[in-house]
JSON list of C-alpha atoms in Angstrom, two decimals:
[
{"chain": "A", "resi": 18, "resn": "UNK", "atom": "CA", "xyz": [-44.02, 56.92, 4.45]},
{"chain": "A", "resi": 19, "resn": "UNK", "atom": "CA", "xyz": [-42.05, 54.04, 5.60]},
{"chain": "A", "resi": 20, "resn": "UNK", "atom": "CA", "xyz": [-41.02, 51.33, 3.05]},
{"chain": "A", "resi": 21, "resn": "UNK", "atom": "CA", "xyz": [-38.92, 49.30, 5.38]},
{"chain": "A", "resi": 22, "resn": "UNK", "atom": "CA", "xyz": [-40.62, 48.18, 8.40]},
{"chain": "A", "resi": 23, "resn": "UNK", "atom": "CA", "xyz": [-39.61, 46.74, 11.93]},
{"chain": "A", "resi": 24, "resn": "UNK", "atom": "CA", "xyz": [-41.68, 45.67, 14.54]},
{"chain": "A", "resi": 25, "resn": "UNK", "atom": "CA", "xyz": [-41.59, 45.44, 17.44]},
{"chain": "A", "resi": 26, "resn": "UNK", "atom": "CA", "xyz": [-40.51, 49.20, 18.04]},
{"chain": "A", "resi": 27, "resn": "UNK", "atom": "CA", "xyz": [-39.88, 48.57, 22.10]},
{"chain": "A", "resi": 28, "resn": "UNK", "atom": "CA", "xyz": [-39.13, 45.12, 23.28]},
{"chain": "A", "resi": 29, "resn": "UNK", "atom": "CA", "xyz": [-38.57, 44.38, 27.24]},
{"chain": "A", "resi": 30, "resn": "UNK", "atom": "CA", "xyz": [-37.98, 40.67, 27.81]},
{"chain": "A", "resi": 31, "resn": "UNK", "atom": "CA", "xyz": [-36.78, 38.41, 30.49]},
{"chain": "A", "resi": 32, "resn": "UNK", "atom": "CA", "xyz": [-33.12, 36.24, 30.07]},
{"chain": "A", "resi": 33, "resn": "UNK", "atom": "CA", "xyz": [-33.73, 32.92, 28.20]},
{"chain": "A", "resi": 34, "resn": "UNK", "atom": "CA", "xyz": [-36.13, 33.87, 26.07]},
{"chain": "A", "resi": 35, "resn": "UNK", "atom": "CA", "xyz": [-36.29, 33.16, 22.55]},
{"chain": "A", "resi": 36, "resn": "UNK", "atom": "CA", "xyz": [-37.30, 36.39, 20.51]},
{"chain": "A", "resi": 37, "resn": "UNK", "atom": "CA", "xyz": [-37.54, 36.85, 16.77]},
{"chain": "A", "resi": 38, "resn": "UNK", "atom": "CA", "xyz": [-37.29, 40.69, 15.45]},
{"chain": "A", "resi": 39, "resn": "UNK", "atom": "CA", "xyz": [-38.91, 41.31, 12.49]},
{"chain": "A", "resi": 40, "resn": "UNK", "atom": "CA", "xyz": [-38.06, 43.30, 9.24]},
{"chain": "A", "resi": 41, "resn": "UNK", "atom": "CA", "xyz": [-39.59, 43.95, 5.77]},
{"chain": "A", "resi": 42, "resn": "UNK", "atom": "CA", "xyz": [-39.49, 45.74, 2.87]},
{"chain": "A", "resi": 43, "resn": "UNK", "atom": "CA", "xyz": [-41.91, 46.92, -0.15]},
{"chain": "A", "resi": 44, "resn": "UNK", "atom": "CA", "xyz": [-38.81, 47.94, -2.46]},
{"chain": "A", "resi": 45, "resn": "UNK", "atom": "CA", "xyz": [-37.62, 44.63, -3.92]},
{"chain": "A", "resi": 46, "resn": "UNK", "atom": "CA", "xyz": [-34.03, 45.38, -2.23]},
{"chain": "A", "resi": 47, "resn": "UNK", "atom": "CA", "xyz": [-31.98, 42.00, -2.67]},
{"chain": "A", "resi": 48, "resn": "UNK", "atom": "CA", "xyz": [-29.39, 43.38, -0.15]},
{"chain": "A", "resi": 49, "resn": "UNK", "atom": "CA", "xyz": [-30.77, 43.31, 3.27]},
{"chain": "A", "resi": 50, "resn": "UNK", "atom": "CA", "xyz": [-28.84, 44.05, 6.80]},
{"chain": "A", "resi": 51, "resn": "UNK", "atom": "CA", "xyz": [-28.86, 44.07, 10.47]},
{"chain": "A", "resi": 52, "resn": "UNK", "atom": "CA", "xyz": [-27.13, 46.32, 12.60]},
{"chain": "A", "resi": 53, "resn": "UNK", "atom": "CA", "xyz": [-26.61, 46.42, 16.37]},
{"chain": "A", "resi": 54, "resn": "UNK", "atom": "CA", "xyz": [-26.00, 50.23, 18.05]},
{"chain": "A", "resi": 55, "resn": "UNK", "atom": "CA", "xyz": [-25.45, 51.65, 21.37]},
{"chain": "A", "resi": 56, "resn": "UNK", "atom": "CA", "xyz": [-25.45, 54.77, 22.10]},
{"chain": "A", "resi": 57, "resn": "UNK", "atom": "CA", "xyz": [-23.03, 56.93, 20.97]},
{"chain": "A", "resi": 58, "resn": "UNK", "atom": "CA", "xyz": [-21.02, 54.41, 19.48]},
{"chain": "A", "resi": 59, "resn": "UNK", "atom": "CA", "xyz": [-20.85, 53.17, 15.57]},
{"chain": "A", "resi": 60, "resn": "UNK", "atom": "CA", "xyz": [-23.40, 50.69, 13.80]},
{"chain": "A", "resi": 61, "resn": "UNK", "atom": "CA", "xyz": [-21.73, 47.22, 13.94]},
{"chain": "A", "resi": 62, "resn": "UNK", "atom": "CA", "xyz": [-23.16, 44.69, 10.85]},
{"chain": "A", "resi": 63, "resn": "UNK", "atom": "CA", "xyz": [-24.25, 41.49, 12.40]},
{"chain": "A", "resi": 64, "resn": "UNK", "atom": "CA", "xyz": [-26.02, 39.78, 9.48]},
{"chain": "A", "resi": 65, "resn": "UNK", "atom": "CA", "xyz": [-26.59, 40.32, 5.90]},
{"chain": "A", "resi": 66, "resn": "UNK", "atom": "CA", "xyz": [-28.08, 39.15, 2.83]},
{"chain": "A", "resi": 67, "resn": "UNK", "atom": "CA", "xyz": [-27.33, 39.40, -1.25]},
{"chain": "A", "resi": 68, "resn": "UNK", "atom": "CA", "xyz": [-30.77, 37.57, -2.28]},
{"chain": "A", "resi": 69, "resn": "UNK", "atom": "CA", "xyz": [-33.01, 34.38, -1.47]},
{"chain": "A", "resi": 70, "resn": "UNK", "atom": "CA", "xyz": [-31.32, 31.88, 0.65]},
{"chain": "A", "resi": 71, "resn": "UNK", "atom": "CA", "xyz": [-28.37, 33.75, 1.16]},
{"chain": "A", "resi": 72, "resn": "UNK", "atom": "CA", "xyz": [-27.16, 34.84, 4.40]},
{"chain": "A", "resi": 73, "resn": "UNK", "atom": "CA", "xyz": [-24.15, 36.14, 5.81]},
{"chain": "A", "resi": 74, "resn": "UNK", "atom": "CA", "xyz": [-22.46, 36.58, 9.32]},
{"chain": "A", "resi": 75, "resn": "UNK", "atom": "CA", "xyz": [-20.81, 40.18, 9.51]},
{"chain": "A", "resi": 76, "resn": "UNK", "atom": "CA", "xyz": [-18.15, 41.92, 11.40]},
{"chain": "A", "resi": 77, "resn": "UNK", "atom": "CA", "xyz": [-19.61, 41.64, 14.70]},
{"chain": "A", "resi": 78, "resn": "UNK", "atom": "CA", "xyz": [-19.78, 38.14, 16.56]},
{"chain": "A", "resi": 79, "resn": "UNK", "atom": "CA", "xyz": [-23.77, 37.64, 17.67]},
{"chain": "A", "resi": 80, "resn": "UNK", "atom": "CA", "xyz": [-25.34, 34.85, 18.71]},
{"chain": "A", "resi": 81, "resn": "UNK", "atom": "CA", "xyz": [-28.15, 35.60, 16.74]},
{"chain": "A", "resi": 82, "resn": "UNK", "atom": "CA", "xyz": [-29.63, 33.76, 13.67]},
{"chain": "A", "resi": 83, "resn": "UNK", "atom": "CA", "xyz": [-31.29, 35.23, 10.16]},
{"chain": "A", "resi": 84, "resn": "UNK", "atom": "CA", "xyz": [-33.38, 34.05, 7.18]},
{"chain": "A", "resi": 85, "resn": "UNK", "atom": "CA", "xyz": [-34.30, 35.20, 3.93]},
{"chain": "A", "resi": 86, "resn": "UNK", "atom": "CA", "xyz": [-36.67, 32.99, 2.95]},
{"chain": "A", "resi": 87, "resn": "UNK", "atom": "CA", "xyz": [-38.67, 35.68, 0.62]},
{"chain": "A", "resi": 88, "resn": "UNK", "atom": "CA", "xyz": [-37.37, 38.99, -0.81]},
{"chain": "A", "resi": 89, "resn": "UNK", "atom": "CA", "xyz": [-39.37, 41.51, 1.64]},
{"chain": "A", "resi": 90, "resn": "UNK", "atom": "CA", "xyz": [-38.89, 39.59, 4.68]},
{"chain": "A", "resi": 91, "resn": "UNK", "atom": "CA", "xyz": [-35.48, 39.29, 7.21]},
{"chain": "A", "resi": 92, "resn": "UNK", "atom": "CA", "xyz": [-36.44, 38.38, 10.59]},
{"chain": "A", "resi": 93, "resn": "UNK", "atom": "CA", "xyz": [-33.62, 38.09, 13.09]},
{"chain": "A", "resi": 94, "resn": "UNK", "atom": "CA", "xyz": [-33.92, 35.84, 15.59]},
{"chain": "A", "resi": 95, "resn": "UNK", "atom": "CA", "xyz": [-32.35, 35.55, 19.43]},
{"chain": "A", "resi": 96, "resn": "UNK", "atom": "CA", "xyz": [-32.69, 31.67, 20.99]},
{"chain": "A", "resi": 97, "resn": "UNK", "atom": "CA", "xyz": [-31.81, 32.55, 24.51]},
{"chain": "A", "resi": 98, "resn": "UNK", "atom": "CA", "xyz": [-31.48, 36.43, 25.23]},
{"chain": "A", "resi": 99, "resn": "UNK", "atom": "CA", "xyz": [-29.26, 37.34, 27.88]},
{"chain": "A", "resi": 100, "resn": "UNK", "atom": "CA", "xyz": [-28.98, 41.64, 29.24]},
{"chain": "A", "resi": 101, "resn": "UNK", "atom": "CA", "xyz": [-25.76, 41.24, 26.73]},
{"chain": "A", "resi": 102, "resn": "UNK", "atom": "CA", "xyz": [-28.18, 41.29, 23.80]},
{"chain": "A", "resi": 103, "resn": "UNK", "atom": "CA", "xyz": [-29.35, 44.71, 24.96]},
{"chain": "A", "resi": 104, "resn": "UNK", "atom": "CA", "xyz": [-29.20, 46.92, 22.14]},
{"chain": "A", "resi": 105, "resn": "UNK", "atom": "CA", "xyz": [-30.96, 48.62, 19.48]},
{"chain": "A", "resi": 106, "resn": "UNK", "atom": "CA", "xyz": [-31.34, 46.71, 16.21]},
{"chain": "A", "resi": 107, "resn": "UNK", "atom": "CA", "xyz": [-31.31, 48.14, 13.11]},
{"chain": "A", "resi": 108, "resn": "UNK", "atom": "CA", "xyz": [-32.58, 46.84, 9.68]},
{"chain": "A", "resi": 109, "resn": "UNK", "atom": "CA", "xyz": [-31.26, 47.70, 6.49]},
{"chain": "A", "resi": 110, "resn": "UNK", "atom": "CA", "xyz": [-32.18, 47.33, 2.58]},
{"chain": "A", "resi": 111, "resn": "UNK", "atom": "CA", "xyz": [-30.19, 48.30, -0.60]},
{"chain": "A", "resi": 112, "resn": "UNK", "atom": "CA", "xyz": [-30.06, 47.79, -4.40]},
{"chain": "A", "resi": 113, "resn": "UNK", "atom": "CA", "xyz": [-27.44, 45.61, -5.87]},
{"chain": "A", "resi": 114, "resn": "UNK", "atom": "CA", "xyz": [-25.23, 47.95, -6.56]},
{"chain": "A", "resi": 115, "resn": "UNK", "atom": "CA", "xyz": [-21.87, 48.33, -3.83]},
{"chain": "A", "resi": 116, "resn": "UNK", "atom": "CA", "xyz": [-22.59, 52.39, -4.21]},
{"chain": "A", "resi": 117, "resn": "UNK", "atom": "CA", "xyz": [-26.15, 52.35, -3.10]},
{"chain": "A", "resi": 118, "resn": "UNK", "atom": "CA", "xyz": [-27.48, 54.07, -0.42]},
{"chain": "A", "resi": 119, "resn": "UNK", "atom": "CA", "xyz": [-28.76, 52.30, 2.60]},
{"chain": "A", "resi": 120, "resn": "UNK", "atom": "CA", "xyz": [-32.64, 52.24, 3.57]},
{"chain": "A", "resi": 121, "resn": "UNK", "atom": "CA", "xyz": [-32.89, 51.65, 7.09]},
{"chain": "A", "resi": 122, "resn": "UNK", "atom": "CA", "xyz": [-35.94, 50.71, 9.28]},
{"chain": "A", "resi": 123, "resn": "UNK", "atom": "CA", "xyz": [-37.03, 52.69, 12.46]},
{"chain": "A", "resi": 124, "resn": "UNK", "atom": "CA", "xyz": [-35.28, 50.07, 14.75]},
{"chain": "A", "resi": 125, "resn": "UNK", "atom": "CA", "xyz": [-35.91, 47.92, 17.47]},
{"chain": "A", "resi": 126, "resn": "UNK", "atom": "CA", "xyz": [-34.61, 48.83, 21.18]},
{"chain": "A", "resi": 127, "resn": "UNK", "atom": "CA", "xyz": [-34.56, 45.34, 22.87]},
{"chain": "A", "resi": 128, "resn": "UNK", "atom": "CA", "xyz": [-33.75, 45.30, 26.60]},
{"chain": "A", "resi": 129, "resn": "UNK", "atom": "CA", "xyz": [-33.26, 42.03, 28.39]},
{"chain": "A", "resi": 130, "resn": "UNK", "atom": "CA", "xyz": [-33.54, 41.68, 32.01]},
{"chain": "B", "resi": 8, "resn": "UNK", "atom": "CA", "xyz": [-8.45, 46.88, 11.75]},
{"chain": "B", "resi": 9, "resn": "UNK", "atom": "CA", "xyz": [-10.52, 49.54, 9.97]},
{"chain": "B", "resi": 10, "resn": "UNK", "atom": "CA", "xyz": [-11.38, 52.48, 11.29]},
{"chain": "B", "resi": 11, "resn": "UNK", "atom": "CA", "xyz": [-13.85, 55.48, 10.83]},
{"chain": "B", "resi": 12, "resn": "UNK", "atom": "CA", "xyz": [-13.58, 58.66, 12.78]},
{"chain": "B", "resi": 13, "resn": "UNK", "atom": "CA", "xyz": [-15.85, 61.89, 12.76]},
{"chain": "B", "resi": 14, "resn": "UNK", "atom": "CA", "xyz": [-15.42, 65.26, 14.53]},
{"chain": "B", "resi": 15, "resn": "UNK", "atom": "CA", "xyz": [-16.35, 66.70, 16.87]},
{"chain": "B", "resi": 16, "resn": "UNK", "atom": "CA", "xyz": [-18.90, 64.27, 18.74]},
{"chain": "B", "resi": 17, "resn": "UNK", "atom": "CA", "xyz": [-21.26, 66.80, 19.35]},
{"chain": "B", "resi": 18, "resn": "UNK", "atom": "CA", "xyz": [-21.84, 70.57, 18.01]},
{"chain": "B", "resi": 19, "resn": "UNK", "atom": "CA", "xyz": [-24.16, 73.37, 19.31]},
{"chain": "B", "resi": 20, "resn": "UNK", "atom": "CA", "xyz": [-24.80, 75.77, 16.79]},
{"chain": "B", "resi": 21, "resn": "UNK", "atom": "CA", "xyz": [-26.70, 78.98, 17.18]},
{"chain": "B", "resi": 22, "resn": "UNK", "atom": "CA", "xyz": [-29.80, 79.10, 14.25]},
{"chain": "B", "resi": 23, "resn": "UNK", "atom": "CA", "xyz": [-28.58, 81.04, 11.14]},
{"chain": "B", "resi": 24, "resn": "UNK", "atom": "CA", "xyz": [-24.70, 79.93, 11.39]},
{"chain": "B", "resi": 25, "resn": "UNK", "atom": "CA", "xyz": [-23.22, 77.63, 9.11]},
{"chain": "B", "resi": 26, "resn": "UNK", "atom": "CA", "xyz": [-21.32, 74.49, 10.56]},
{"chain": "B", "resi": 27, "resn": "UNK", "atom": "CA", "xyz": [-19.41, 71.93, 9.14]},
{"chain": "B", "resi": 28, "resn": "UNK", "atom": "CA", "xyz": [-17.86, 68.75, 10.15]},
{"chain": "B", "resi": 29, "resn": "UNK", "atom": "CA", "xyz": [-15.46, 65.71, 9.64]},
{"chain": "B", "resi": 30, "resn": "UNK", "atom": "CA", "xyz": [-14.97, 62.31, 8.75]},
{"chain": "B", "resi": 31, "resn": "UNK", "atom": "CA", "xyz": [-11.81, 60.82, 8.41]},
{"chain": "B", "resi": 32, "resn": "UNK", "atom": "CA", "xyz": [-11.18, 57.37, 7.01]},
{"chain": "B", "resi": 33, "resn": "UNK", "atom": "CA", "xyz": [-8.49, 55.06, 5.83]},
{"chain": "B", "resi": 34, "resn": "UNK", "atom": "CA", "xyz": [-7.19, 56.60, 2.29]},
{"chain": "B", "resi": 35, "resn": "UNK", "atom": "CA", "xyz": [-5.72, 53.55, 1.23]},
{"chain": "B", "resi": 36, "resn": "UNK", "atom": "CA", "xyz": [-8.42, 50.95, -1.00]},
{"chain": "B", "resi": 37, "resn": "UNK", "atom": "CA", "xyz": [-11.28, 53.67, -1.02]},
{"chain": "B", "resi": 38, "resn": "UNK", "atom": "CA", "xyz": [-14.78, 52.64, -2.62]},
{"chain": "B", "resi": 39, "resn": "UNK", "atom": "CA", "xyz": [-17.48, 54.81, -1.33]},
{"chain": "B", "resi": 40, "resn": "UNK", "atom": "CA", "xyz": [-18.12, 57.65, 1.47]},
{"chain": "B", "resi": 41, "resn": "UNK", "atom": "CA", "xyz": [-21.90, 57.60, 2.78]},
{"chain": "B", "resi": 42, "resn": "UNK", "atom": "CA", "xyz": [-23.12, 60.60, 4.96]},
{"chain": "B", "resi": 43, "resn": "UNK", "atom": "CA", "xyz": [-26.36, 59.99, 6.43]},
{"chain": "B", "resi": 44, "resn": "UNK", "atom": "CA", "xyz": [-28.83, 61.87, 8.95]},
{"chain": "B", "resi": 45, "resn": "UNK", "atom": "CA", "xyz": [-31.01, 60.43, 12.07]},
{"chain": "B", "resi": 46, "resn": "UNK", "atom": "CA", "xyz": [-32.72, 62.29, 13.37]},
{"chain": "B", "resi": 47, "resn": "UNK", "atom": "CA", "xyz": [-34.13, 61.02, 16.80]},
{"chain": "B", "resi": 48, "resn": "UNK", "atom": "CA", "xyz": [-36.70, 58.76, 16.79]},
{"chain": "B", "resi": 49, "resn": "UNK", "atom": "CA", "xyz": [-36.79, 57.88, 13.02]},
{"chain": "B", "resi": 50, "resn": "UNK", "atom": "CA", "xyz": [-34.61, 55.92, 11.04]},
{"chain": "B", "resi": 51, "resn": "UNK", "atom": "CA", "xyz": [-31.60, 57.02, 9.42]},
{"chain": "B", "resi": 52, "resn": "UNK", "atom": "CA", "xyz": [-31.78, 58.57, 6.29]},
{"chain": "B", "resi": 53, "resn": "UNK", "atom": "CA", "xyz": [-28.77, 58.73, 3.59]},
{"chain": "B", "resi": 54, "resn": "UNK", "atom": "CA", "xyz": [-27.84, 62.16, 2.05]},
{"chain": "B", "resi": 55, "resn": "UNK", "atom": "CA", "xyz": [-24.82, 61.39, -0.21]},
{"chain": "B", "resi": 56, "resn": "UNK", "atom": "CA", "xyz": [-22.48, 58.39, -1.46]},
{"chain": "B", "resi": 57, "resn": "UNK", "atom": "CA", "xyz": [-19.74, 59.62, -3.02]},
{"chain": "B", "resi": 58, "resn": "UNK", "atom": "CA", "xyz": [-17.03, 57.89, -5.16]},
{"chain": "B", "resi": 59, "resn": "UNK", "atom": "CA", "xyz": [-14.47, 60.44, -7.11]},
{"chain": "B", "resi": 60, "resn": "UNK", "atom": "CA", "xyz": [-11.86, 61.86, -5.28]},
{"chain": "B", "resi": 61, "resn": "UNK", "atom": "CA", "xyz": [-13.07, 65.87, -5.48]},
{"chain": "B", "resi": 62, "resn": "UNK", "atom": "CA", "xyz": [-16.32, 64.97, -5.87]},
{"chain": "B", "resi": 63, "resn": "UNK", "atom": "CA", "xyz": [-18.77, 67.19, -4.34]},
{"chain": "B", "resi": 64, "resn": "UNK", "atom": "CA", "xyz": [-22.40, 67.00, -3.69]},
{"chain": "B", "resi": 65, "resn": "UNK", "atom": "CA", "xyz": [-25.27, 69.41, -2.55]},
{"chain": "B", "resi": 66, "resn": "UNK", "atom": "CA", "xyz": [-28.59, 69.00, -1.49]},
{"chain": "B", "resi": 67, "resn": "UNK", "atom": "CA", "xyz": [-30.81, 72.33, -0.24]},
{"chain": "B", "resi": 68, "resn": "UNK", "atom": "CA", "xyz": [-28.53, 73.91, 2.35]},
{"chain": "B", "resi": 69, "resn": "UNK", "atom": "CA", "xyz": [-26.20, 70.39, 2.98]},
{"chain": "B", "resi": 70, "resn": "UNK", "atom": "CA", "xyz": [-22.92, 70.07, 0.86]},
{"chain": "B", "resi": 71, "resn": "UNK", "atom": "CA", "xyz": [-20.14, 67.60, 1.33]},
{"chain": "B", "resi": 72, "resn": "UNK", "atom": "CA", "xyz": [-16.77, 67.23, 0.09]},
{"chain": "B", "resi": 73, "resn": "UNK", "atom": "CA", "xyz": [-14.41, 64.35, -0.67]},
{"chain": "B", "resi": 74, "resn": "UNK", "atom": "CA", "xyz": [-10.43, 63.68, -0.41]},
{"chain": "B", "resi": 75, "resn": "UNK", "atom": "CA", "xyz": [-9.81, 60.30, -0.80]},
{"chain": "B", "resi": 76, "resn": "UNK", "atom": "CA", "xyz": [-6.08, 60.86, -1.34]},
{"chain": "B", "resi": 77, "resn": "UNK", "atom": "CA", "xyz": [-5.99, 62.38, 2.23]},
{"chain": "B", "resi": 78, "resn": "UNK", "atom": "CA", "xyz": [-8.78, 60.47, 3.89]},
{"chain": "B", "resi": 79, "resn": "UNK", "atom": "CA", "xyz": [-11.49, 62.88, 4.67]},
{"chain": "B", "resi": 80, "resn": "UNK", "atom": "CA", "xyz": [-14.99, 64.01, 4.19]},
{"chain": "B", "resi": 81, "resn": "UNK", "atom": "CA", "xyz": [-16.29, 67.26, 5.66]},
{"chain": "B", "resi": 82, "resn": "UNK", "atom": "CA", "xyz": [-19.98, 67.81, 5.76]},
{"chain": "B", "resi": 83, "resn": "UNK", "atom": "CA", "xyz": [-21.54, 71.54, 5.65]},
{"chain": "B", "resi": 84, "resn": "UNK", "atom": "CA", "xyz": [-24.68, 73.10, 6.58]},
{"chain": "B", "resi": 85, "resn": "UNK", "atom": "CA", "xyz": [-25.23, 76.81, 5.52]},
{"chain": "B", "resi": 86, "resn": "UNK", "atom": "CA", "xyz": [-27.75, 78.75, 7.44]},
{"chain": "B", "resi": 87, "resn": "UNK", "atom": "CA", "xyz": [-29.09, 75.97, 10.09]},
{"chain": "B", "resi": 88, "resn": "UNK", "atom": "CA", "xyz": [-32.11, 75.75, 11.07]},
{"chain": "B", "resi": 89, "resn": "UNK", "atom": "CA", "xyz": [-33.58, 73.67, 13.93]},
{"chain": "B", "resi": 90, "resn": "UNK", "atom": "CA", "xyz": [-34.43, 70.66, 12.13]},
{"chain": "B", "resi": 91, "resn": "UNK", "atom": "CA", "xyz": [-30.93, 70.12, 11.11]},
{"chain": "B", "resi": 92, "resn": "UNK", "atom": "CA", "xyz": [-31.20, 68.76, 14.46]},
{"chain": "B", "resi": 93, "resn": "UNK", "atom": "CA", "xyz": [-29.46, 64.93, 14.37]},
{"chain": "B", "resi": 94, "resn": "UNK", "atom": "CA", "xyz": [-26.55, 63.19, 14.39]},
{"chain": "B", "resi": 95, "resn": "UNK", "atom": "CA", "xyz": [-24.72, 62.84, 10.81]},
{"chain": "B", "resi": 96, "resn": "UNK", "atom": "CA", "xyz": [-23.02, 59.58, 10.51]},
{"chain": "B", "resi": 97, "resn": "UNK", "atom": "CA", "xyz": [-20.68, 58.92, 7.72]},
{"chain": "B", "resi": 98, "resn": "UNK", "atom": "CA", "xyz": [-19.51, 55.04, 6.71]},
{"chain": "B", "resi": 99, "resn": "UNK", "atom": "CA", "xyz": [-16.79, 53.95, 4.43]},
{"chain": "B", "resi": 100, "resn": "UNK", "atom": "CA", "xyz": [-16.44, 51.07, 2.05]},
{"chain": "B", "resi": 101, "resn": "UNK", "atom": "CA", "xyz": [-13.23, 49.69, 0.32]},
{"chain": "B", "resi": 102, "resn": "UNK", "atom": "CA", "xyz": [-12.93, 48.30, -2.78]},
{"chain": "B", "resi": 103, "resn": "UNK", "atom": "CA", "xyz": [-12.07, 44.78, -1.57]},
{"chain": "B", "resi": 104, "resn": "UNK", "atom": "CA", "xyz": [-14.59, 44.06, 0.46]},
{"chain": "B", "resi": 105, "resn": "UNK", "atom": "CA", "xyz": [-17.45, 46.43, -0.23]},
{"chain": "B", "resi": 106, "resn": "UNK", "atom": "CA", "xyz": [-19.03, 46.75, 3.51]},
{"chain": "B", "resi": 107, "resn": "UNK", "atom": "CA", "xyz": [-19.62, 50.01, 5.32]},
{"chain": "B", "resi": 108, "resn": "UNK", "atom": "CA", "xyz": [-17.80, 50.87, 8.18]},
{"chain": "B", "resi": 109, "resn": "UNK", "atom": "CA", "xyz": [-19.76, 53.66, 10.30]},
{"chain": "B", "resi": 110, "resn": "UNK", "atom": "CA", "xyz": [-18.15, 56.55, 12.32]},
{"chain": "B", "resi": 111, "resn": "UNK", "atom": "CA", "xyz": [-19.41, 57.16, 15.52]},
{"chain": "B", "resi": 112, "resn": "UNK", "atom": "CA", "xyz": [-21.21, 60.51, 13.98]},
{"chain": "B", "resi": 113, "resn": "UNK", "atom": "CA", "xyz": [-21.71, 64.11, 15.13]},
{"chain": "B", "resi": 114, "resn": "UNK", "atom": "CA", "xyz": [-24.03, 65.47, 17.63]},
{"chain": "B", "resi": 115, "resn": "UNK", "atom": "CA", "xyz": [-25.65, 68.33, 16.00]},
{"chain": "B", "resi": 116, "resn": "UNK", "atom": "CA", "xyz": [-27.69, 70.65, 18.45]},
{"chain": "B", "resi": 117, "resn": "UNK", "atom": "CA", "xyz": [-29.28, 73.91, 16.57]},
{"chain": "B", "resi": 118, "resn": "UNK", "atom": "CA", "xyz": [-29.98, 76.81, 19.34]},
{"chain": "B", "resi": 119, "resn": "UNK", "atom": "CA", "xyz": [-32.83, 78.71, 18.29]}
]
């Protein structure tokens, strides 16, 4: 039983499209996160959040845009995808505390053509 | 730059051995070591954080270990079976900045 949800599972989508991948949770995590993976290689932190209205920019330079508008709820959002963007996304809620385990979503595998 | 690494990048093990593997990470500033599982096509889930250097943690057949003097986690399975099938990732945080850096993780392949 899932408590942290992302939809879509599978996205194909043509370059300059605007997409929005979205991401909630029934836990009442403050700390939320996305994570971009490619195969084989390590999860890189793209965005993340502490609470309500706060959002962060991580390690990894994206071009995408967050918001954490209520608790459960951090969509992820792409203005203009380009095949660049293709990836799979991951989504990510904790506790407060900097020892706590991650929850993670099933993902999203976005390809752009 | 920070960086995690884990050995070997993939592992076939025959059903019934034991296996263990490594993750090696900057010993310098240490916070936390997270091991994780993901198994394929579901969403990772976390087995251990650990935070004393020597600490060691067990869960059914899984155990891990922790040197944060020297830098390195190992990660043992006694007796797999073939749903220890997935890659283990491990991720480090340190204390002055608190974010997980991942390792690329290890392949594990149980032969029945």
């Amino acid at each position: 039983e899932a408590d942290i949800y992302q939809t879509p599972r599978y996205l194909v989508i043509g370059t300059g499209k605007k997409i929005t991948l979205e991401c909630s949770q029934t836990m009442g995590h403050d700390k939320m996160y996305w994570y971009q993976q490619d195969p084989g290689m390590e999860l890189h932190l793209i965005h993340y959040s502490y609470g309500v209205n706060s959002t962060e920019k991580g390690d990894l330079s994206s071009e995408s845009t967050v918001s954490r508008i209520r608790t459960e709820h951090f969509p992820l959002t792409l203005e203009s995808a380009r095949p660049s963007h293709t990836s799979q996304y991951l989504c990510a809620s904790s506790e407060v505390y900097y020892n706590s385990p991650l929850h993670f979503g099933n993902g999203t595998r976005l390809t752009v053509t | 730059i920070l960086n995690v690494e884990q050995s070997p990048q993939s592992l076939h093990v025959q059903e019934g051995d034991s296996t263990n593997f490594t993750c090696s990470f900057p010993s310098s500033n240490f916070y936390a070591l997270h091991w994780y599982r993901w198994e394929t096509a579901k969403s990772p889930e976390a087995l251990f954080v650990m935070t004393l250097n020597g600490d060691e943690k067990k869960k059914g057949r899984i155990s891990a270990t922790l040197n944060t003097k020297e830098g390195y986690s190992y990660l043992y399975i006694k007796g797999s079976q073939p749903e220890d099938s997935a890659t283990y990732l491990c991720a480090f945080s340190e204390a002055s900045n608190y974010q997980l850096i991942w390792g690329a993780g290890t392949k594990l392949i149980i032969k029945p």
